[in-house]
Amino acid sequence: MALIEVSRLEKIYSDDGVETPAVGGVTFEIEKGDFVAIMGPSGSGKSTLLHILGFLDRQTAGVYRFGGKTIDDYSAIELAEVRNKQMGFVFQTFNLLSRTNVLDNVKLPLLYSGIKESLWDHMAKEAIEAVGLSHRLEHDSAKLSGGEKQRAAIARALVLNPQVIFADEPTGNLDSKSGQVIMETLEHLNEEHGHTIILITHETYTAEHAGRIIHILDGKIDSDKKVDHRRTSDHFVK
């Protein structure tokens, strides 16, 4: 069974009787350990699709299963737990607490996890080490560079060892050098740690770090191909 199963998925927004289709009948599967880029221009429906995959929104029609279960198989409390423990989210805007250091930012998901507080520091430090940011452990997030902020955000997404990391335009607010470091970080987490990565991007260069690209156009799958010449990095920046 695939980790993610999508069948004839649709999302239609309705406003004052006007219906706007955002996702139009897409079907695909993603296996555990895959690195998949969902690529398309602005307005193509890729972020809407990510919100459905992350149980942040509900489809209008079709079926979406995560680990064999649909959104209707969970109560509201159970859904919140799935999003907290089994899914990690990384956004373009980082969403860090600006007056809080890296360690405490990364510990945030643990507040709602039910895990003993005595384990929090160790778990957070492991996640921070995994993204090569241990030397910034006590730094306030506001004093980090853009690339370091995003690596801290990735560590926060990792701290509960989720089944999948959703990265929505993670290089969008970064210069090319910092963006390359972020892609090296995601690549490292996928290849060395086995994390499933689903990347949302409009950039071909960024998408080619993945092993597979699903191209979305006007809410439909335009192409779904393996990357023949994947952009890989010879080193991981620490």
XYZ file of N, CA and C in Angstrom:
714
model
N 0.828 -1.196 0.000
C 0.000 0.000 0.000
C 0.869 1.256 0.000
N 0.565 2.171 -0.887
C 1.313 3.426 -0.961
C 1.017 4.293 0.264
N 1.971 5.128 0.633
C 1.757 6.053 1.749
C 0.642 7.032 1.417
N 0.654 7.565 0.188
C -0.351 8.525 -0.263
C -1.031 7.976 -1.514
N -2.361 7.937 -1.482
C -3.157 7.480 -2.613
C -4.199 8.547 -2.954
N -4.144 9.045 -4.166
C -5.055 10.092 -4.626
C -5.804 9.561 -5.847
N -7.128 9.627 -5.806
C -7.934 9.097 -6.909
C -9.017 10.097 -7.311
N -8.935 10.583 -8.549
C -9.931 11.479 -9.136
C -10.269 12.651 -8.204
N -9.249 13.212 -7.619
C -9.422 14.263 -6.605
C -9.809 15.593 -7.248
N -10.828 16.235 -6.672
C -11.280 17.536 -7.157
C -11.438 18.506 -5.989
N -11.178 19.765 -6.270
C -11.463 20.830 -5.306
C -12.068 22.001 -6.067
N -13.280 22.381 -5.672
C -13.985 23.503 -6.295
C -14.327 24.512 -5.209
N -13.926 25.757 -5.404
C -14.278 26.824 -4.476
C -15.542 27.517 -4.968
N -16.446 27.810 -4.042
C -17.696 28.471 -4.390
C -17.806 29.786 -3.635
N -18.076 30.867 -4.358
C -18.211 32.195 -3.758
C -19.387 32.917 -4.411
N -20.428 33.133 -3.614
C -21.634 33.799 -4.118
C -22.189 33.112 -5.372
N -22.169 31.794 -5.327
C -22.728 31.036 -6.435
C -21.806 30.839 -7.611
N -20.630 31.450 -7.550
C -19.648 31.282 -8.631
C -18.673 30.177 -8.238
N -18.572 29.147 -9.057
C -17.685 28.032 -8.766
C -16.373 28.160 -9.533
N -15.271 27.981 -8.787
C -13.944 28.057 -9.387
C -13.210 26.750 -9.138
N -12.962 25.961 -10.168
C -12.224 24.711 -9.972
C -10.742 24.993 -9.719
N -10.194 24.370 -8.667
C -8.774 24.530 -8.345
C -7.986 23.268 -8.634
N -8.577 22.124 -8.362
C -7.963 20.826 -8.666
C -9.014 20.009 -9.413
N -8.624 19.429 -10.552
C -9.611 18.799 -11.417
C -9.381 17.338 -11.719
N -9.688 16.447 -10.778
C -9.687 15.017 -11.060
C -8.322 14.366 -11.163
N -7.387 14.708 -10.263
C -6.031 14.158 -10.345
C -5.953 12.801 -9.644
N -5.077 11.940 -10.165
C -4.858 10.602 -9.616
C -3.363 10.304 -9.607
N -2.840 9.895 -8.461
C -1.434 9.479 -8.362
C -1.205 8.806 -7.016
N -0.050 8.155 -6.875
C 0.370 7.546 -5.615
C 1.794 7.972 -5.289
N 2.100 8.039 -4.002
C 3.460 8.351 -3.538
C 3.839 7.311 -2.494
N 4.982 6.677 -2.708
C 5.455 5.643 -1.801
C 6.286 6.245 -0.669
N 6.343 5.527 0.428
C 7.194 5.933 1.544
C 8.640 6.010 1.066
N 9.333 7.090 1.395
C 10.726 7.274 1.010
C 10.918 7.995 -0.305
N 9.833 8.330 -1.005
C 9.930 9.068 -2.265
C 10.273 10.541 -2.016
N 10.853 11.180 -3.032
C 11.054 12.632 -3.050
C 10.358 13.110 -4.321
N 9.192 13.728 -4.136
C 8.350 14.123 -5.262
C 8.170 15.635 -5.274
N 8.377 16.241 -6.430
C 8.094 17.661 -6.615
C 6.772 17.805 -7.352
N 5.881 18.619 -6.793
C 4.648 18.986 -7.481
C 4.868 20.396 -8.005
N 4.935 20.509 -9.311
C 5.396 21.737 -9.945
C 4.308 22.338 -10.824
N 4.284 23.661 -10.877
C 3.347 24.339 -11.758
C 3.400 25.837 -11.538
N 2.854 26.612 -12.469
C 2.858 28.068 -12.334
C 1.911 28.520 -11.227
N 1.989 29.783 -10.875
C 1.083 30.356 -9.885
C -0.364 30.163 -10.340
N -1.208 29.717 -9.413
C -2.610 29.510 -9.745
C -2.928 28.178 -10.377
N -1.950 27.286 -10.447
C -2.175 25.993 -11.112
C -2.895 24.982 -10.234
N -2.965 25.250 -8.925
C -3.644 24.340 -8.010
C -2.715 23.526 -7.140
N -1.404 23.744 -7.257
C -0.461 22.897 -6.535
C -0.512 23.111 -5.017
N -0.670 24.363 -4.566
C -0.749 24.608 -3.125
C -2.073 24.117 -2.556
N -3.151 24.247 -3.327
C -4.440 23.683 -2.911
C -4.306 22.180 -2.727
N -3.616 21.527 -3.651
C -3.396 20.089 -3.561
C -2.606 19.743 -2.307
N -1.570 20.522 -2.004
C -0.778 20.270 -0.799
C -1.647 20.382 0.447
N -2.523 21.381 0.499
C -3.380 21.551 1.673
C -4.298 20.345 1.865
N -4.748 19.756 0.772
C -5.572 18.551 0.886
C -4.726 17.375 1.357
N -3.529 17.224 0.787
C -2.643 16.122 1.183
C -2.243 16.229 2.651
N -2.136 17.458 3.156
C -1.758 17.677 4.549
C -2.930 17.746 5.504
N -4.117 17.360 5.045
C -5.340 17.406 5.856
C -5.612 18.800 6.407
N -5.176 19.828 5.665
C -5.470 21.204 6.034
C -6.737 21.697 5.338
N -7.203 20.948 4.355
C -8.409 21.274 3.603
C -9.044 19.961 3.156
N -10.281 20.054 2.746
C -11.033 18.864 2.340
C -11.366 18.960 0.849
N -11.217 17.875 0.132
C -11.547 17.857 -1.286
C -13.048 17.964 -1.497
N -13.454 18.385 -2.684
C -14.871 18.440 -3.054
C -15.358 17.074 -3.527
N -14.503 16.359 -4.237
C -14.857 15.024 -4.754
C -13.589 14.203 -4.884
N -13.770 12.889 -5.070
C -12.624 12.001 -5.187
C -12.189 11.467 -3.836
N -11.105 10.709 -3.836
C -10.637 10.033 -2.624
C -9.169 10.364 -2.372
N -8.860 10.670 -1.115
C -7.469 10.822 -0.693
C -7.242 9.957 0.538
N -6.253 9.080 0.459
C -5.896 8.233 1.597
C -4.452 8.485 1.992
N -4.247 8.676 3.274
C -2.901 8.795 3.846
C -2.708 7.610 4.792
N -1.758 6.753 4.454
C -1.574 5.549 5.257
C -2.810 4.673 5.275
N -3.576 4.710 4.189
C -4.758 3.862 4.075
C -6.032 4.458 4.636
N -5.961 5.659 5.222
C -7.136 6.269 5.842
C -7.484 7.596 5.175
N -8.787 7.900 5.124
C -9.259 9.172 4.593
C -9.522 10.146 5.734
N -9.778 11.398 5.384
C -10.044 12.426 6.389
C -11.277 12.080 7.231
N -12.216 11.353 6.644
C -13.442 10.994 7.365
C -13.231 9.869 8.371
N -12.063 9.233 8.335
C -11.760 8.170 9.297
C -11.278 8.717 10.635
N -11.090 10.045 10.713
C -10.546 10.665 11.918
C -11.541 11.646 12.535
N -11.500 11.741 13.849
C -12.180 12.840 14.535
C -11.311 14.089 14.404
N -11.821 15.245 14.796
C -11.045 16.494 14.727
C -9.783 16.387 15.569
N -9.896 15.763 16.736
C -8.735 15.610 17.622
C -7.707 14.685 16.990
N -8.179 13.589 16.399
C -7.266 12.643 15.747
C -6.576 13.274 14.542
N -7.297 14.105 13.792
C -6.695 14.795 12.647
C -5.563 15.709 13.096
N -5.800 16.444 14.170
C -4.768 17.333 14.703
C -3.531 16.537 15.116
N -3.749 15.362 15.660
C -2.639 14.509 16.079
C -1.863 13.975 14.876
N -2.585 13.608 13.810
C -1.920 13.143 12.591
C -1.057 14.256 12.004
N -1.614 15.468 11.925
C -0.851 16.589 11.377
C 0.366 16.903 12.230
N 0.245 16.734 13.538
C 1.349 17.063 14.436
C 2.443 16.004 14.402
N 2.050 14.736 14.403
C 3.027 13.659 14.595
C 3.468 12.966 13.307
N 2.587 12.910 12.302
C 2.921 12.148 11.097
C 3.264 13.022 9.897
N 2.995 14.322 10.014
C 3.256 15.247 8.917
C 4.077 16.425 9.422
N 5.100 16.793 8.655
C 5.867 17.992 8.952
C 5.661 19.004 7.842
N 5.531 20.279 8.203
C 5.239 21.326 7.226
C 6.330 22.388 7.230
N 6.787 22.754 6.038
C 7.773 23.809 5.861
C 7.200 24.801 4.854
N 7.134 26.073 5.246
C 6.517 27.082 4.397
C 7.532 28.133 3.947
N 7.166 28.855 2.919
C 8.030 29.877 2.345
C 8.401 30.952 3.368
N 7.490 31.240 4.292
C 7.678 32.352 5.231
C 8.277 31.928 6.567
N 8.757 30.714 6.683
C 9.481 30.185 7.843
C 8.571 29.951 9.055
N 7.791 30.979 9.457
C 6.867 30.876 10.593
C 7.568 30.543 11.908
N 8.745 31.144 12.126
C 9.450 30.980 13.397
C 9.025 32.073 14.376
N 9.160 31.792 15.678
C 8.951 32.821 16.694
C 10.210 33.669 16.763
N 10.096 34.955 16.456
C 11.270 35.797 16.216
C 12.110 36.060 17.456
N 11.524 36.071 18.630
C 12.287 36.367 19.863
C 12.612 35.100 20.642
N 12.637 34.004 19.938
C 12.897 32.703 20.557
C 14.058 32.041 19.835
N 14.925 31.361 20.599
C 16.101 30.777 19.960
C 15.735 29.536 19.138
N 16.726 29.040 18.404
C 16.495 27.914 17.493
C 15.999 26.688 18.249
N 16.632 26.378 19.371
C 16.256 25.186 20.130
C 14.791 25.240 20.546
N 14.354 26.372 21.075
C 12.972 26.475 21.543
C 11.980 26.497 20.388
N 12.369 27.069 19.246
C 11.503 27.015 18.070
C 11.274 25.580 17.621
N 12.337 24.806 17.612
C 12.240 23.422 17.142
C 11.442 22.562 18.124
N 11.437 22.938 19.386
C 10.690 22.170 20.394
C 9.184 22.406 20.349
N 8.730 23.402 19.613
C 7.312 23.772 19.641
C 6.343 22.612 19.388
N 6.561 21.769 18.351
C 5.602 20.669 18.128
C 5.529 19.683 19.291
N 6.574 19.655 20.121
C 6.597 18.717 21.238
C 5.641 19.123 22.350
N 5.236 20.395 22.362
C 4.312 20.889 23.390
C 2.989 20.137 23.356
N 2.600 19.673 22.169
C 1.290 19.037 21.991
C 1.402 17.544 21.698
N 2.582 16.993 21.946
C 2.852 15.618 21.511
C 2.547 14.549 22.546
N 2.483 14.929 23.807
C 2.328 13.938 24.862
C 3.631 13.273 25.259
N 4.736 13.687 24.643
C 6.057 13.134 24.974
C 6.591 13.815 26.233
N 7.273 13.070 27.070
C 7.820 13.608 28.317
C 8.740 14.792 28.045
N 8.574 15.842 28.815
C 9.353 17.071 28.611
C 10.849 16.823 28.779
N 11.207 15.821 29.585
C 12.620 15.519 29.804
C 13.326 15.080 28.528
N 12.553 14.672 27.504
C 13.133 14.205 26.238
C 13.203 15.299 25.182
N 12.581 16.436 25.425
C 12.430 17.455 24.393
C 13.758 17.995 23.881
N 14.656 18.350 24.800
C 15.936 18.926 24.372
C 16.698 17.957 23.471
N 16.731 16.695 23.864
C 17.471 15.696 23.084
C 16.872 15.550 21.689
N 15.553 15.463 21.618
C 14.888 15.289 20.320
C 15.105 16.500 19.422
N 15.000 17.701 20.017
C 15.182 18.925 19.230
C 16.616 19.042 18.736
N 17.582 18.710 19.588
C 18.985 18.803 19.185
C 19.310 17.814 18.066
N 18.705 16.638 18.110
C 18.907 15.665 17.026
C 18.386 16.207 15.698
N 17.208 16.836 15.728
C 16.628 17.403 14.509
C 17.470 18.555 13.982
N 17.967 19.376 14.888
C 18.811 20.517 14.501
C 20.122 20.026 13.897
N 20.681 18.970 14.477
C 21.907 18.387 13.924
C 21.655 17.818 12.531
N 20.480 17.231 12.315
C 20.160 16.616 11.026
C 20.144 17.627 9.894
N 19.868 18.911 10.206
C 19.852 19.949 9.168
C 21.123 20.798 9.200
N 22.120 20.367 10.001
C 23.407 21.055 10.022
C 23.383 22.412 10.668
N 22.600 22.579 11.741
C 22.448 23.900 12.356
C 22.821 23.911 13.842
N 23.562 22.907 14.278
C 23.902 22.806 15.695
C 24.681 24.018 16.202
N 25.437 24.669 15.322
C 26.222 25.831 15.732
C 25.369 27.075 15.959
N 24.063 26.999 15.686
C 23.151 28.119 15.891
C 22.086 27.792 16.943
N 22.356 26.800 17.755
C 21.386 26.280 18.710
C 20.752 27.361 19.584
N 21.573 28.265 20.135
C 21.084 29.262 21.085
C 20.823 30.619 20.438
N 20.958 30.723 19.130
C 20.740 32.001 18.445
C 19.242 32.308 18.341
N 18.905 33.589 18.573
C 17.529 34.014 18.316
C 17.245 33.869 16.828
N 16.048 33.397 16.486
C 15.735 33.157 15.081
C 15.767 34.439 14.260
N 15.483 35.582 14.897
C 15.483 36.852 14.166
C 16.874 37.228 13.673
N 17.906 36.664 14.285
C 19.283 36.999 13.936
C 19.889 36.017 12.932
N 19.111 35.044 12.480
C 19.601 34.074 11.518
C 19.474 34.614 10.095
N 20.286 34.086 9.203
C 20.105 34.394 7.782
C 18.834 33.701 7.285
N 18.371 34.064 6.094
C 17.177 33.444 5.543
C 17.313 31.942 5.403
N 18.466 31.495 4.903
C 18.682 30.063 4.745
C 18.707 29.335 6.074
N 19.301 29.958 7.102
C 19.334 29.348 8.435
C 17.930 29.291 9.040
N 17.133 30.318 8.804
C 15.745 30.287 9.290
C 14.985 29.112 8.682
N 15.194 28.882 7.393
C 14.478 27.791 6.748
C 14.985 26.440 7.242
N 16.271 26.329 7.509
C 16.790 25.080 8.061
C 16.237 24.837 9.464
N 16.071 25.905 10.244
C 15.437 25.766 11.563
C 13.983 25.311 11.406
N 13.298 25.849 10.393
C 11.915 25.444 10.143
C 11.842 23.975 9.725
N 12.819 23.521 8.956
C 12.862 22.113 8.563
C 13.117 21.231 9.789
N 14.013 21.666 10.672
C 14.276 20.911 11.898
C 13.010 20.799 12.743
N 12.259 21.890 12.837
C 10.995 21.859 13.580
C 10.023 20.847 12.951
N 9.981 20.795 11.617
C 9.117 19.831 10.932
C 9.571 18.396 11.172
N 10.865 18.216 11.449
C 11.455 16.883 11.620
C 11.346 16.325 13.028
N 11.118 17.187 14.019
C 11.397 16.829 15.405
C 10.594 15.621 15.891
N 9.421 15.394 15.341
C 8.611 14.244 15.739
C 8.737 13.077 14.759
N 9.747 13.158 13.901
C 10.034 12.100 12.930
C 8.779 11.712 12.137
N 8.195 12.683 11.418
C 6.947 12.420 10.700
C 7.156 11.483 9.520
N 6.057 10.932 9.013
C 6.140 10.049 7.854
C 6.440 10.832 6.580
N 6.005 12.097 6.534
C 6.188 12.891 5.320
C 6.445 14.343 5.686
N 7.298 14.995 4.891
C 7.534 16.426 5.037
C 6.975 17.125 3.807
N 6.050 18.060 4.032
C 5.501 18.885 2.960
C 6.251 20.211 2.959
N 6.903 20.527 1.857
C 7.675 21.770 1.742
C 7.050 22.637 0.655
N 6.409 23.732 1.056
C 5.677 24.599 0.131
C 6.549 25.792 -0.251
N 7.118 25.750 -1.454
C 8.005 26.824 -1.961
C 9.082 27.179 -0.928
N 9.840 26.201 -0.424
C 10.777 26.467 0.678
C 11.938 27.386 0.310
N 12.198 27.562 -1.000
C 13.298 28.446 -1.416
C 12.782 29.787 -1.935
N 11.487 30.003 -1.844
C 10.873 31.171 -2.482
C 11.343 32.512 -1.955
N 11.740 32.583 -0.673
C 12.189 33.849 -0.079
C 13.704 33.920 0.070
N 14.418 33.052 -0.642
C 15.856 32.945 -0.447
C 16.616 33.293 -1.718
N 17.876 33.746 -1.551
C 18.731 33.933 -2.705
C 19.168 32.555 -3.217
N 19.804 32.532 -4.370
C 20.099 31.250 -5.022
C 21.036 30.376 -4.184
N 22.014 30.984 -3.518
C 22.958 30.202 -2.711
C 22.257 29.570 -1.515
N 21.439 30.356 -0.811
C 20.705 29.832 0.339
C 19.691 28.786 -0.110
N 19.066 29.028 -1.253
C 18.116 28.061 -1.790
C 18.775 26.735 -2.095
N 19.998 26.778 -2.596
C 20.739 25.554 -2.880
C 21.009 24.770 -1.598
N 21.331 25.478 -0.520
C 21.578 24.816 0.760
C 20.308 24.116 1.256
N 19.175 24.781 1.095
C 17.911 24.173 1.521
C 17.630 22.910 0.721
N 17.874 22.951 -0.579
C 17.627 21.762 -1.387
C 18.612 20.647 -1.034
N 19.849 21.009 -0.710
C 20.812 20.012 -0.245
C 20.331 19.385 1.063
N 19.743 20.202 1.933
C 19.237 19.711 3.219
C 18.108 18.709 3.005
N 17.153 19.054 2.165
C 16.034 18.143 1.888
C 16.523 16.862 1.216
N 17.470 17.030 0.308
C 18.055 15.869 -0.382
C 18.728 14.933 0.621
N 19.470 15.520 1.560
C 20.158 14.752 2.600
C 19.153 13.995 3.475
N 18.079 14.658 3.855
C 17.072 14.024 4.703
C 16.390 12.870 3.984
N 16.205 13.012 2.693
C 15.583 11.954 1.905
C 16.529 10.777 1.705
N 17.761 11.056 1.277
C 18.685 9.989 0.901
C 19.340 9.323 2.106
N 19.674 10.100 3.126
C 20.412 9.554 4.266
C 19.501 9.128 5.417
N 18.356 9.781 5.546
C 17.454 9.486 6.661
C 16.146 8.839 6.222
N 15.899 8.773 4.908
C 14.734 8.074 4.396
C 13.419 8.803 4.517
N 13.466 10.114 4.749
C 12.221 10.859 4.888
C 11.519 11.027 3.537
N 10.209 10.859 3.533
C 9.401 11.145 2.351
C 9.259 12.657 2.234
N 9.572 13.207 1.064
C 9.508 14.655 0.845
C 8.543 14.942 -0.287
N 7.601 15.858 -0.053
C 6.730 16.362 -1.118
C 6.970 17.863 -1.216
N 7.544 18.253 -2.337
C 7.985 19.626 -2.560
C 7.034 20.335 -3.519
N 6.565 21.509 -3.122
C 5.760 22.356 -4.001
C 6.657 23.476 -4.524
N 6.725 23.644 -5.839
C 7.602 24.670 -6.402
C 7.129 25.060 -7.797
N 7.530 26.263 -8.209
C 7.290 26.679 -9.600
C 8.597 26.711 -10.381
N 9.711 26.332 -9.723
C 11.035 26.445 -10.323
C 11.529 25.081 -10.817
N 11.876 25.010 -12.099
C 12.393 23.762 -12.657
C 13.672 23.333 -11.956
N 14.573 24.282 -11.709
C 15.857 23.962 -11.080
C 15.642 23.310 -9.713
N 14.703 23.847 -8.948
C 14.414 23.298 -7.621
C 13.763 21.922 -7.740
N 12.802 21.789 -8.651
C 12.082 20.523 -8.812
C 13.006 19.383 -9.203
N 14.073 19.683 -9.941
C 14.958 18.627 -10.438
C 15.829 18.003 -9.361
N 15.755 18.500 -8.129
C 16.403 17.813 -7.010
C 15.596 16.587 -6.586
N 14.320 16.551 -6.941
C 13.454 15.423 -6.594
C 13.704 14.254 -7.541
N 13.179 13.101 -7.174
C 13.309 11.938 -8.041
C 12.174 11.817 -9.029
N 11.136 12.614 -8.827
C 9.941 12.554 -9.675
C 9.270 13.921 -9.671
N 8.770 14.336 -10.808
C 8.081 15.623 -10.926
C 6.671 15.395 -11.458
N 5.688 15.842 -10.667
C 4.297 15.871 -11.124
C 4.002 17.316 -11.513
N 3.774 17.553 -12.787
C 3.535 18.911 -13.274
C 2.030 19.158 -13.345
N 1.592 20.213 -12.638
C 0.175 20.571 -12.574
C -0.073 21.803 -13.436
N -1.116 21.750 -14.236
C -1.504 22.893 -15.065
C -3.027 22.999 -15.049
N -3.511 24.169 -14.636
C -4.959 24.400 -14.557
C -5.667 23.314 -13.753
N -5.032 22.905 -12.662
C -5.657 21.949 -11.758
C -5.596 20.500 -12.173
N -4.965 20.216 -13.301
C -4.865 18.842 -13.799
C -3.400 18.438 -13.954
N -3.151 17.148 -13.945
C -1.785 16.651 -14.137
C -1.428 16.733 -15.612
N -0.441 17.568 -15.899
C 0.041 17.735 -17.270
C 1.069 16.663 -17.618
N 1.884 16.290 -16.621
C 2.864 15.204 -16.801
C 3.263 14.669 -15.435
N 3.723 13.433 -15.416
C 4.173 12.776 -14.186
C 5.342 11.888 -14.585
N 6.555 12.370 -14.304
C 7.742 11.688 -14.816
C 8.830 11.566 -13.758
N 9.605 10.495 -13.868
C 10.824 10.384 -13.079
C 11.855 11.363 -13.629
N 12.736 11.843 -12.748
C 13.789 12.761 -13.162
C 14.983 11.934 -13.626
N 15.294 11.994 -14.915
C 16.391 11.197 -15.479
C 17.756 11.697 -15.023
N 17.905 13.006 -14.979
C 19.183 13.600 -14.582
C 18.939 14.483 -13.366
N 18.798 13.821 -12.234
C 18.470 14.510 -10.989
C 19.631 15.389 -10.542
N 19.309 16.613 -10.143
C 20.339 17.498 -9.588
C 20.674 16.992 -8.195
N 21.910 16.620 -7.996
C 22.349 16.126 -6.696
C 23.540 16.944 -6.229
N 23.776 16.882 -4.921
C 24.855 17.655 -4.341
C 25.946 16.718 -3.858
N 27.174 17.152 -4.012
C 28.307 16.334 -3.605
C 28.585 16.428 -2.110
N 27.974 17.420 -1.462
C 28.221 17.608 -0.031
C 26.980 18.179 0.623
N 26.946 18.025 1.948
C 25.867 18.597 2.733
C 26.483 19.647 3.655
N 25.989 20.874 3.571
C 26.565 21.980 4.325
C 26.170 21.861 5.794
N 27.163 21.893 6.669
C 26.903 21.874 8.124
C 27.533 23.112 8.756
